[in-house]
mmCIF file of C-alpha atoms and ligand atoms in Angstrom:
data_model
loop_
_atom_site.group_PDB
_atom_site.id
_atom_site.type_symbol
_atom_site.label_atom_id
_atom_site.label_comp_id
_atom_site.label_asym_id
_atom_site.label_seq_id
_atom_site.Cartn_x
_atom_site.Cartn_y
_atom_site.Cartn_z
ATOM 1 C CA MET F 1 -5.289 -3.355 3.443
ATOM 2 C CA ASN F 2 -8.577 -2.802 4.979
ATOM 3 C CA GLY F 3 -11.681 -2.494 2.536
ATOM 4 C CA SER F 4 -9.888 -5.073 0.320
ATOM 5 C CA PHE F 5 -11.263 -8.040 -1.572
ATOM 6 C CA ARG F 6 -9.492 -10.403 -3.316
ATOM 7 C CA ILE F 7 -10.554 -11.043 -7.213
ATOM 8 C CA GLY F 8 -8.057 -13.719 -8.233
ATOM 9 C CA ARG F 9 -4.305 -14.816 -8.519
ATOM 10 C CA ILE F 10 -1.722 -13.891 -11.126
ATOM 11 C CA PHE F 11 1.820 -15.555 -11.366
ATOM 12 C CA GLY F 12 0.781 -16.783 -7.916
ATOM 13 C CA ILE F 13 0.224 -13.336 -6.450
ATOM 14 C CA PRO F 14 -3.246 -12.717 -4.904
ATOM 15 C CA VAL F 15 -4.689 -9.613 -6.590
ATOM 16 C CA LEU F 16 -6.994 -7.541 -4.507
ATOM 17 C CA ILE F 17 -9.409 -4.720 -5.276
ATOM 18 C CA HIS F 18 -9.930 -1.613 -2.771
ATOM 19 C CA PHE F 19 -13.434 -0.380 -2.639
ATOM 20 C CA THR F 20 -12.112 3.111 -3.650
ATOM 21 C CA PHE F 21 -11.497 1.462 -7.062
ATOM 22 C CA LEU F 22 -15.039 0.554 -7.404
ATOM 23 C CA LEU F 23 -15.726 3.985 -7.012
ATOM 24 C CA VAL F 24 -13.425 5.382 -9.511
ATOM 25 C CA ILE F 25 -14.573 3.042 -12.505
ATOM 26 C CA PRO F 26 -17.914 4.591 -12.719
ATOM 27 C CA LEU F 27 -16.612 8.214 -12.169
ATOM 28 C CA PHE F 28 -13.852 7.885 -14.699
ATOM 29 C CA ALA F 29 -16.346 6.371 -17.180
ATOM 30 C CA PHE F 30 -18.568 9.068 -16.707
ATOM 31 C CA ILE F 31 -15.877 11.666 -17.048
ATOM 32 C CA ILE F 32 -14.597 10.182 -20.465
ATOM 33 C CA ALA F 33 -18.366 9.725 -21.882
ATOM 34 C CA SER F 34 -19.048 13.493 -21.043
ATOM 35 C CA GLN F 35 -16.182 14.945 -22.731
ATOM 36 C CA ILE F 36 -15.839 12.104 -25.605
ATOM 37 C CA VAL F 37 -16.032 14.672 -28.573
ATOM 38 C CA THR F 38 -13.106 16.825 -27.379
ATOM 39 C CA THR F 39 -11.030 14.044 -26.344
ATOM 40 C CA ALA F 40 -11.651 12.051 -29.537
ATOM 41 C CA ASP F 41 -10.291 15.196 -31.512
ATOM 42 C CA LEU F 42 -7.385 15.459 -29.284
ATOM 43 C CA VAL F 43 -6.597 11.843 -29.883
ATOM 44 C CA ALA F 44 -6.951 12.528 -33.613
ATOM 45 C CA GLU F 45 -4.377 15.174 -33.117
ATOM 46 C CA ILE F 46 -1.949 13.477 -31.032
ATOM 47 C CA TYR F 47 -1.875 10.569 -33.456
ATOM 48 C CA THR F 48 -2.592 12.392 -36.614
ATOM 49 C CA VAL F 49 -5.037 9.957 -37.549
ATOM 50 C CA PRO F 50 -8.573 11.001 -38.783
ATOM 51 C CA ILE F 51 -11.418 9.316 -36.235
ATOM 52 C CA ASP F 52 -14.876 8.302 -37.832
ATOM 53 C CA MET F 53 -17.301 9.718 -34.885
ATOM 54 C CA SER F 54 -20.519 8.075 -36.181
ATOM 55 C CA LEU F 55 -20.432 5.078 -33.820
ATOM 56 C CA ILE F 56 -18.486 6.843 -31.016
ATOM 57 C CA THR F 57 -21.184 9.291 -30.175
ATOM 58 C CA ALA F 58 -24.237 6.878 -30.884
ATOM 59 C CA GLY F 59 -26.421 6.062 -28.029
ATOM 60 C CA TYR F 60 -24.950 4.690 -24.823
ATOM 61 C CA MET F 61 -21.774 4.009 -26.794
ATOM 62 C CA PRO F 62 -19.790 7.314 -25.079
ATOM 63 C CA TYR F 63 -20.670 5.293 -21.681
ATOM 64 C CA VAL F 64 -19.766 1.765 -22.831
ATOM 65 C CA LEU F 65 -16.472 3.601 -24.147
ATOM 66 C CA GLY F 66 -15.680 4.937 -20.984
ATOM 67 C CA THR F 67 -16.123 1.881 -18.944
ATOM 68 C CA VAL F 68 -14.159 -0.025 -21.241
ATOM 69 C CA ILE F 69 -11.151 2.311 -21.212
ATOM 70 C CA SER F 70 -11.455 2.941 -17.161
ATOM 71 C CA PHE F 71 -10.743 -1.060 -16.944
ATOM 72 C CA GLY F 72 -8.197 -0.810 -19.662
ATOM 73 C CA LEU F 73 -6.424 1.992 -17.604
ATOM 74 C CA PHE F 74 -6.367 -0.334 -14.290
ATOM 75 C CA ALA F 75 -5.279 -3.287 -16.327
ATOM 76 C CA GLY F 76 -2.126 -1.148 -17.244
ATOM 77 C CA VAL F 77 -1.871 0.122 -13.847
ATOM 78 C CA LEU F 78 -2.074 -4.001 -12.740
ATOM 79 C CA VAL F 79 0.539 -4.939 -15.642
ATOM 80 C CA HIS F 80 2.784 -2.012 -13.982
ATOM 81 C CA GLU F 81 2.432 -3.584 -10.576
ATOM 82 C CA LEU F 82 3.134 -6.977 -11.725
ATOM 83 C CA ALA F 83 6.146 -5.796 -13.563
ATOM 84 C CA HIS F 84 7.378 -4.540 -10.124
ATOM 85 C CA SER F 85 6.522 -7.558 -8.241
ATOM 86 C CA LEU F 86 7.840 -10.157 -10.796
ATOM 87 C CA VAL F 87 11.451 -8.173 -10.588
ATOM 88 C CA ALA F 88 11.285 -8.224 -6.887
ATOM 89 C CA ARG F 89 10.417 -11.865 -6.606
ATOM 90 C CA GLN F 90 13.489 -12.585 -8.804
ATOM 91 C CA SER F 91 15.619 -10.979 -6.160
ATOM 92 C CA GLY F 92 14.306 -13.015 -3.532
ATOM 93 C CA ILE F 93 11.561 -10.497 -2.070
ATOM 94 C CA ARG F 94 8.336 -11.897 -0.824
ATOM 95 C CA ILE F 95 5.151 -10.532 -2.496
ATOM 96 C CA ASN F 96 2.078 -10.635 -0.308
ATOM 97 C CA SER F 97 -0.524 -9.175 -2.833
ATOM 98 C CA ILE F 98 -1.212 -6.496 -5.462
ATOM 99 C CA THR F 99 -4.084 -4.035 -4.529
ATOM 100 C CA LEU F 100 -5.880 -1.823 -7.082
ATOM 101 C CA LEU F 101 -7.111 1.517 -5.358
ATOM 102 C CA ILE F 102 -8.121 4.747 -6.130
ATOM 103 C CA PHE F 103 -4.838 6.156 -7.430
ATOM 104 C CA GLY F 104 -3.585 3.049 -8.900
ATOM 105 C CA GLY F 105 -2.207 0.174 -7.451
ATOM 106 C CA VAL F 106 0.012 -0.947 -4.700
ATOM 107 C CA ALA F 107 2.352 -3.790 -4.624
ATOM 108 C CA SER F 108 2.791 -5.198 -0.844
ATOM 109 C CA MET F 109 6.100 -6.790 -0.301
ATOM 110 C CA GLU F 110 8.291 -7.970 2.581
ATOM 111 C CA GLU F 111 11.452 -6.357 2.265
ATOM 112 C CA ALA F 112 13.369 -5.643 5.344
ATOM 113 C CA LEU F 113 15.762 -2.835 3.986
ATOM 114 C CA PRO F 114 15.722 -1.539 0.391
ATOM 115 C CA ASP F 115 19.071 -2.621 -1.446
ATOM 116 C CA PRO F 116 19.903 -0.232 -3.997
ATOM 117 C CA PHE F 117 21.094 -2.801 -6.274
ATOM 118 C CA VAL F 118 17.687 -4.675 -6.247
ATOM 119 C CA GLU F 119 15.583 -1.455 -5.880
ATOM 120 C CA LEU F 120 17.035 0.386 -8.875
ATOM 121 C CA PRO F 121 15.865 -2.329 -11.454
ATOM 122 C CA MET F 122 12.581 -2.886 -9.551
ATOM 123 C CA ALA F 123 11.671 0.676 -9.437
ATOM 124 C CA LEU F 124 12.441 1.294 -13.223
ATOM 125 C CA ILE F 125 10.706 -1.674 -14.662
ATOM 126 C CA GLY F 126 7.395 -0.368 -13.616
ATOM 127 C CA PRO F 127 7.270 2.965 -15.668
ATOM 128 C CA VAL F 128 9.272 0.874 -18.491
ATOM 129 C CA THR F 129 6.285 -1.401 -18.606
ATOM 130 C CA SER F 130 3.908 1.494 -18.847
ATOM 131 C CA LEU F 131 5.758 2.980 -21.430
ATOM 132 C CA PHE F 132 5.912 -0.207 -23.312
ATOM 133 C CA VAL F 133 1.913 -0.720 -23.008
ATOM 134 C CA GLY F 134 1.575 2.772 -24.178
ATOM 135 C CA LEU F 135 3.487 2.266 -27.099
ATOM 136 C CA VAL F 136 1.997 -1.024 -28.077
ATOM 137 C CA CYS F 137 -1.664 0.874 -27.835
ATOM 138 C CA SER F 138 -0.203 3.619 -29.896
ATOM 139 C CA GLY F 139 1.036 1.139 -32.521
ATOM 140 C CA LEU F 140 -2.273 -0.315 -32.686
ATOM 141 C CA VAL F 141 -3.859 2.759 -33.649
ATOM 142 C CA TYR F 142 -2.149 2.721 -36.777
ATOM 143 C CA LEU F 143 -2.658 -0.947 -37.208
ATOM 144 C CA THR F 144 -6.577 -0.564 -37.138
ATOM 145 C CA GLY F 145 -6.828 1.236 -40.244
ATOM 146 C CA SER F 146 -5.680 -1.775 -41.933
ATOM 147 C CA ILE F 147 -7.568 -4.333 -40.098
ATOM 148 C CA VAL F 148 -11.096 -2.723 -39.598
ATOM 149 C CA LYS F 149 -12.502 -1.932 -42.832
ATOM 150 C CA ASP F 150 -15.722 -0.609 -41.400
ATOM 151 C CA PRO F 151 -14.750 3.218 -40.705
ATOM 152 C CA GLY F 152 -17.302 3.522 -37.425
ATOM 153 C CA ALA F 153 -15.929 0.601 -35.979
ATOM 154 C CA GLY F 154 -12.307 1.751 -36.898
ATOM 155 C CA GLY F 155 -13.113 5.006 -35.010
ATOM 156 C CA LEU F 156 -14.230 3.196 -32.042
ATOM 157 C CA PHE F 157 -10.800 1.168 -31.801
ATOM 158 C CA ILE F 158 -8.625 4.003 -32.789
ATOM 159 C CA PHE F 159 -10.147 5.896 -30.070
ATOM 160 C CA MET F 160 -9.891 3.413 -27.481
ATOM 161 C CA PHE F 161 -6.159 2.426 -28.192
ATOM 162 C CA GLY F 162 -5.359 6.187 -28.869
ATOM 163 C CA TYR F 163 -6.820 6.860 -25.148
ATOM 164 C CA LEU F 164 -4.904 4.067 -23.542
ATOM 165 C CA GLY F 165 -1.670 4.777 -25.305
ATOM 166 C CA VAL F 166 -1.803 8.237 -24.124
ATOM 167 C CA LEU F 167 -2.843 7.275 -20.635
ATOM 168 C CA ASN F 168 -0.092 4.771 -20.348
ATOM 169 C CA ILE F 169 2.544 7.301 -21.391
ATOM 170 C CA ILE F 170 1.278 9.780 -18.950
ATOM 171 C CA LEU F 171 1.532 6.995 -16.230
ATOM 172 C CA PHE F 172 5.171 6.215 -17.181
ATOM 173 C CA ALA F 173 5.972 9.978 -17.280
ATOM 174 C CA PHE F 174 4.095 10.666 -13.784
ATOM 175 C CA ASN F 175 5.792 7.520 -12.258
ATOM 176 C CA LEU F 176 9.232 8.860 -13.062
ATOM 177 C CA LEU F 177 8.763 11.797 -10.859
ATOM 178 C CA PRO F 178 11.588 11.902 -8.561
ATOM 179 C CA ALA F 179 9.158 11.971 -5.612
ATOM 180 C CA PHE F 180 7.940 9.390 -3.044
ATOM 181 C CA PRO F 181 5.885 7.078 -3.426
ATOM 182 C CA MET F 182 6.295 7.414 -7.215
ATOM 183 C CA ASP F 183 8.872 5.161 -8.570
ATOM 184 C CA GLY F 184 11.015 7.910 -9.617
ATOM 185 C CA GLY F 185 11.792 8.572 -5.822
ATOM 186 C CA ARG F 186 12.752 5.086 -5.442
ATOM 187 C CA VAL F 187 14.947 5.316 -8.405
ATOM 188 C CA LEU F 188 16.610 8.561 -6.902
ATOM 189 C CA ARG F 189 17.067 7.246 -3.790
ATOM 190 C CA ALA F 190 18.541 3.678 -4.984
ATOM 191 C CA TRP F 191 20.979 6.149 -7.167
ATOM 192 C CA LEU F 192 21.795 8.152 -3.939
ATOM 193 C CA ALA F 193 22.066 5.083 -1.837
ATOM 194 C CA LYS F 194 24.997 3.608 -3.852
ATOM 195 C CA ARG F 195 26.947 6.685 -2.828
ATOM 196 C CA MET F 196 25.633 7.184 1.073
ATOM 197 C CA PRO F 197 23.911 5.527 3.948
ATOM 198 C CA LEU F 198 20.543 4.269 3.100
ATOM 199 C CA HIS F 199 18.933 6.631 5.619
ATOM 200 C CA ARG F 200 20.469 9.667 4.117
ATOM 201 C CA ALA F 201 19.581 8.706 0.720
ATOM 202 C CA THR F 202 16.070 8.051 1.723
ATOM 203 C CA ARG F 203 15.902 11.690 3.417
ATOM 204 C CA ILE F 204 16.964 13.418 0.506
ATOM 205 C CA ALA F 205 14.502 11.669 -1.695
ATOM 206 C CA ALA F 206 12.213 12.217 0.456
ATOM 207 C CA ASP F 207 12.868 16.121 0.846
ATOM 208 C CA VAL F 208 12.893 16.294 -2.954
ATOM 209 C CA GLY F 209 9.342 14.614 -2.836
ATOM 210 C CA LYS F 210 7.997 17.178 -0.514
ATOM 211 C CA GLY F 211 9.682 19.825 -2.564
ATOM 212 C CA PHE F 212 7.416 18.581 -5.686
ATOM 213 C CA ALA F 213 4.557 18.212 -3.075
ATOM 214 C CA VAL F 214 4.817 21.923 -2.259
ATOM 215 C CA VAL F 215 5.037 23.212 -5.803
ATOM 216 C CA PHE F 216 2.228 20.968 -6.978
ATOM 217 C CA GLY F 217 0.043 22.200 -3.737
ATOM 218 C CA LEU F 218 0.783 25.819 -4.929
ATOM 219 C CA ILE F 219 -0.257 25.332 -8.670
ATOM 220 C CA GLY F 220 -3.274 23.405 -7.278
ATOM 221 C CA ILE F 221 -4.192 26.502 -5.154
ATOM 222 C CA VAL F 222 -3.375 29.275 -8.123
ATOM 223 C CA PHE F 223 -5.347 27.329 -10.532
ATOM 224 C CA LEU F 224 -8.044 25.880 -8.207
ATOM 225 C CA ASN F 225 -7.215 22.376 -9.391
ATOM 226 C CA PRO F 226 -8.450 19.849 -6.693
ATOM 227 C CA LEU F 227 -6.793 17.131 -8.323
ATOM 228 C CA LEU F 228 -3.196 18.689 -7.991
ATOM 229 C CA LEU F 229 -4.253 19.276 -4.268
ATOM 230 C CA ILE F 230 -4.773 15.546 -3.936
ATOM 231 C CA ILE F 231 -1.519 14.492 -5.757
ATOM 232 C CA ALA F 232 0.211 17.083 -3.562
ATOM 233 C CA PHE F 233 -1.079 15.718 -0.444
ATOM 234 C CA PHE F 234 -0.168 12.092 -1.665
ATOM 235 C CA ILE F 235 3.290 12.833 -2.348
ATOM 236 C CA TYR F 236 3.845 14.776 0.800
ATOM 237 C CA THR F 237 2.419 11.931 2.887
ATOM 238 C CA GLY F 238 4.102 9.236 0.978
ATOM 239 C CA ALA F 239 7.409 11.071 1.221
ATOM 240 C CA SER F 240 7.049 11.254 4.991
ATOM 241 C CA GLN F 241 6.040 7.808 5.615
ATOM 242 C CA GLU F 242 8.997 6.632 3.834
ATOM 243 C CA THR F 243 11.292 8.401 5.874
ATOM 244 C CA VAL F 244 9.853 7.252 9.022
ATOM 245 C CA ALA F 245 9.724 3.491 7.699
ATOM 246 C CA VAL F 246 13.301 3.559 6.789
ATOM 247 C CA LYS F 247 14.424 5.282 9.916
ATOM 248 C CA TYR F 248 12.947 2.531 11.889
ATOM 249 C CA SER F 249 14.213 -0.126 9.594
ATOM 250 C CA VAL F 250 17.690 1.280 9.971
ATOM 251 C CA LEU F 251 17.596 1.758 13.742
ATOM 252 C CA LEU F 252 15.905 -1.354 14.526
ATOM 253 C CA GLN F 253 18.310 -3.416 12.146
ATOM 254 C CA ASP F 254 19.758 -6.535 13.683
ATOM 255 C CA ILE F 255 17.757 -6.213 17.079
ATOM 256 C CA LYS F 256 15.981 -9.067 18.137
ATOM 257 C CA VAL F 257 12.743 -9.349 20.167
ATOM 258 C CA GLY F 258 14.368 -11.132 23.115
ATOM 259 C CA SER F 259 16.955 -8.416 24.014
ATOM 260 C CA ILE F 260 14.013 -5.644 24.168
ATOM 261 C CA MET F 261 10.724 -7.605 25.535
ATOM 262 C CA SER F 262 9.388 -7.179 28.868
ATOM 263 C CA ALA F 263 9.846 -9.787 31.076
ATOM 264 C CA PRO F 264 8.705 -11.342 33.560
ATOM 265 C CA VAL F 265 5.080 -10.557 32.072
ATOM 266 C CA MET F 266 1.919 -10.289 34.264
ATOM 267 C CA THR F 267 -0.389 -13.112 32.974
ATOM 268 C CA VAL F 268 -3.885 -14.190 33.713
ATOM 269 C CA ALA F 269 -5.505 -17.314 34.333
ATOM 270 C CA PRO F 270 -8.546 -18.461 31.947
ATOM 271 C CA THR F 271 -10.769 -18.640 34.917
ATOM 272 C CA LEU F 272 -10.080 -15.285 36.368
ATOM 273 C CA PRO F 273 -13.529 -13.311 36.247
ATOM 274 C CA VAL F 274 -13.248 -10.215 33.779
ATOM 275 C CA THR F 275 -14.406 -7.878 36.631
ATOM 276 C CA ARG F 276 -10.830 -8.745 38.314
ATOM 277 C CA VAL F 277 -8.963 -8.151 34.720
ATOM 278 C CA ILE F 278 -10.557 -4.830 34.458
ATOM 279 C CA GLU F 279 -9.335 -3.740 38.199
ATOM 280 C CA MET F 280 -5.848 -5.250 37.152
ATOM 281 C CA MET F 281 -6.033 -2.720 33.899
ATOM 282 C CA TYR F 282 -6.484 0.154 36.146
ATOM 283 C CA ALA F 283 -4.025 -0.933 38.378
ATOM 284 C CA THR F 284 -0.795 -1.347 36.043
ATOM 285 C CA LYS F 285 -1.988 0.574 33.414
ATOM 286 C CA HIS F 286 -1.327 -2.327 30.921
ATOM 287 C CA LEU F 287 -4.097 -2.647 28.227
ATOM 288 C CA GLY F 288 -3.704 -6.242 27.713
ATOM 289 C CA PHE F 289 -2.571 -9.493 29.369
ATOM 290 C CA PRO F 290 -1.542 -12.822 28.162
ATOM 291 C CA VAL F 291 -3.686 -15.762 29.439
ATOM 292 C CA VAL F 292 -1.765 -18.759 30.791
ATOM 293 C CA ASP F 293 -3.014 -22.079 31.816
ATOM 294 C CA HIS F 294 -0.335 -24.549 33.025
ATOM 295 C CA ASP F 295 2.775 -22.459 31.525
ATOM 296 C CA MET F 296 1.353 -22.503 28.220
ATOM 297 C CA LEU F 297 -0.081 -19.336 26.342
ATOM 298 C CA VAL F 298 -3.832 -20.018 25.533
ATOM 299 C CA GLY F 299 -4.808 -16.545 24.567
ATOM 300 C CA MET F 300 -4.632 -12.909 25.110
ATOM 301 C CA VAL F 301 -7.285 -10.615 26.950
ATOM 302 C CA THR F 302 -7.280 -6.704 25.854
ATOM 303 C CA VAL F 303 -9.380 -3.627 26.482
ATOM 304 C CA ALA F 304 -10.970 -4.256 23.382
ATOM 305 C CA ASP F 305 -12.121 -7.988 24.044
ATOM 306 C CA VAL F 306 -13.367 -6.683 27.184
ATOM 307 C CA GLN F 307 -15.334 -3.598 25.595
ATOM 308 C CA LYS F 308 -17.261 -6.033 23.156
ATOM 309 C CA MET F 309 -19.219 -7.166 26.270
ATOM 310 C CA SER F 310 -22.079 -5.056 27.928
ATOM 311 C CA PRO F 311 -21.093 -4.075 31.499
ATOM 312 C CA ILE F 312 -23.774 -6.530 33.035
ATOM 313 C CA ASP F 313 -22.371 -9.401 31.213
ATOM 314 C CA ARG F 314 -18.739 -8.860 32.367
ATOM 315 C CA ASP F 315 -19.870 -9.510 36.125
ATOM 316 C CA ALA F 316 -20.579 -12.939 35.158
ATOM 317 C CA MET F 317 -17.966 -13.855 32.827
ATOM 318 C CA GLN F 318 -14.239 -15.011 33.145
ATOM 319 C CA VAL F 319 -11.326 -14.194 31.052
ATOM 320 C CA ARG F 320 -11.743 -17.522 28.796
ATOM 321 C CA ASP F 321 -15.000 -16.052 27.975
ATOM 322 C CA VAL F 322 -13.609 -12.916 26.153
ATOM 323 C CA MET F 323 -10.236 -13.698 25.334
ATOM 324 C CA SER F 324 -8.957 -13.820 21.725
ATOM 325 C CA ARG F 325 -7.542 -17.345 20.951
ATOM 326 C CA ASN F 326 -5.830 -16.788 17.585
ATOM 327 C CA VAL F 327 -2.823 -14.844 19.203
ATOM 328 C CA VAL F 328 0.314 -13.917 17.219
ATOM 329 C CA VAL F 329 3.120 -15.270 18.853
ATOM 330 C CA VAL F 330 6.553 -14.303 18.107
ATOM 331 C CA SER F 331 9.947 -15.886 19.478
ATOM 332 C CA PRO F 332 12.765 -14.227 21.260
ATOM 333 C CA ASP F 333 14.729 -14.498 17.804
ATOM 334 C CA THR F 334 12.202 -12.879 15.680
ATOM 335 C CA PRO F 335 13.813 -9.404 14.476
ATOM 336 C CA VAL F 336 11.792 -6.241 15.812
ATOM 337 C CA THR F 337 11.340 -5.049 12.218
ATOM 338 C CA ASP F 338 9.319 -8.137 11.930
ATOM 339 C CA VAL F 339 7.046 -7.620 14.813
ATOM 340 C CA LEU F 340 6.727 -3.937 13.974
ATOM 341 C CA ARG F 341 5.563 -5.040 10.730
ATOM 342 C CA ILE F 342 2.932 -7.414 12.508
ATOM 343 C CA MET F 343 1.769 -4.935 14.687
ATOM 344 C CA SER F 344 0.690 -2.661 11.705
ATOM 345 C CA ALA F 345 -0.817 -5.371 9.630
ATOM 346 C CA LYS F 346 -2.596 -6.700 12.040
ATOM 347 C CA ASP F 347 -3.317 -3.285 14.060
ATOM 348 C CA ILE F 348 -2.128 -4.618 17.451
ATOM 349 C CA GLY F 349 -0.260 -3.062 20.107
ATOM 350 C CA ARG F 350 1.255 -5.773 22.209
ATOM 351 C CA VAL F 351 2.766 -9.407 20.852
ATOM 352 C CA PRO F 352 3.424 -12.057 23.422
ATOM 353 C CA VAL F 353 6.749 -13.790 23.120
ATOM 354 C CA ALA F 354 7.019 -17.425 23.328
ATOM 355 C CA ASP F 355 9.605 -20.217 23.341
ATOM 356 C CA THR F 356 8.522 -23.573 22.196
ATOM 357 C CA GLY F 357 4.846 -22.421 23.551
ATOM 358 C CA LYS F 358 5.812 -21.188 27.016
ATOM 359 C CA LEU F 359 5.577 -17.748 27.465
ATOM 360 C CA VAL F 360 8.690 -15.788 28.127
ATOM 361 C CA GLY F 361 7.928 -12.311 27.569
ATOM 362 C CA ILE F 362 5.812 -9.467 25.857
ATOM 363 C CA VAL F 363 6.770 -6.866 23.274
ATOM 364 C CA THR F 364 4.748 -3.730 22.978
ATOM 365 C CA ARG F 365 4.496 -0.908 20.286
ATOM 366 C CA THR F 366 5.932 1.385 23.213
ATOM 367 C CA ASP F 367 8.727 -0.944 23.924
ATOM 368 C CA ILE F 368 9.978 -0.812 20.347
ATOM 369 C CA LEU F 369 9.433 3.323 20.105
ATOM 370 C CA LYS F 370 11.682 3.627 23.641
ATOM 371 C CA VAL F 371 14.507 1.763 21.559
ATOM 372 C CA VAL F 372 14.212 3.959 18.529
ATOM 373 C CA GLU F 373 14.453 6.841 20.751
ATOM 374 C CA LEU F 374 17.429 5.718 22.451
ATOM 375 C CA LYS F 375 19.349 4.674 19.318
ATOM 376 C CA GLU F 376 18.685 8.063 17.787
ATOM 377 C CA MET F 377 20.882 9.712 20.453
HETATM 378 ZN ZN1 ZN H 1 5.352 1.775 -9.977
#
């Protein structure tokens, strides 16, 4: 995901942080700190445990606690995503990474088509893990009294574990909502998919998700609650994306690049002047050409490569001066769904197809969309 950087690896899975996450930590810390007395009362009430407030409200302590609880919350989110990832990996799905972002975590996996028998346990384990974390934190609330003798310090721990316990149980409940992209949406889809074709199961699950989004949105408007409006938007777009993604995977299932690529390909030589390439782009309406030297693919030249140069520089340059050399190449046997994934991951619109280094065709986003349209008939 753009705007993410890696912080480490757990169980061999790269863990990334999105920049929105860095914004939300201080915001959460501030919110927790500014409402600390009210929330401590609430925590005391929920667990029916008295909380000594002497240290909690002292000096900068509300902000320290707010920061610790914010990190604790995201540690809980990370454990939740790790649980999904480990169950997925046991079923043979490749896990690319886990990214923590503003609304929690996202595990990026390579799964062509969801299999209900794999998806059901994989989706359920996340909320179950959050419930477990929540219950462990809640258990620690009751243990604190007998371990920490100082009432002030005890108050700190009771508040912290109590707060994290409640948050993780909310995470559990919220994720079980039967609405994409919540885990509950996946559980519903997997349950339906055991009884009907996957694309129908997805459409029904997505419609339920959109229904929830509309209800949340209306409540958000009536009570002027921006958080509910954001969640409504988040669920609605998630549900729509899931329907489209599955539609594509179903329609493009078993189709190989070789059968849909455009061939022969118009290519350019590395020594061709850049001005000539621009003329070719105008004439052919192609936005990029593979660069071929002695029958071998050596690069790709696209509008974006040309645009990087100023018009004056373009006059003196050849294709080899501006072309991209690290070109993603697929083979005629590559499944089209894989190409689509590569295109969206790398944000490219065309991928050359080569057979043992020799260029045999090119596949564009438009080619794939045309196949989808034809298949939809
Ligand atoms: Zn989850």
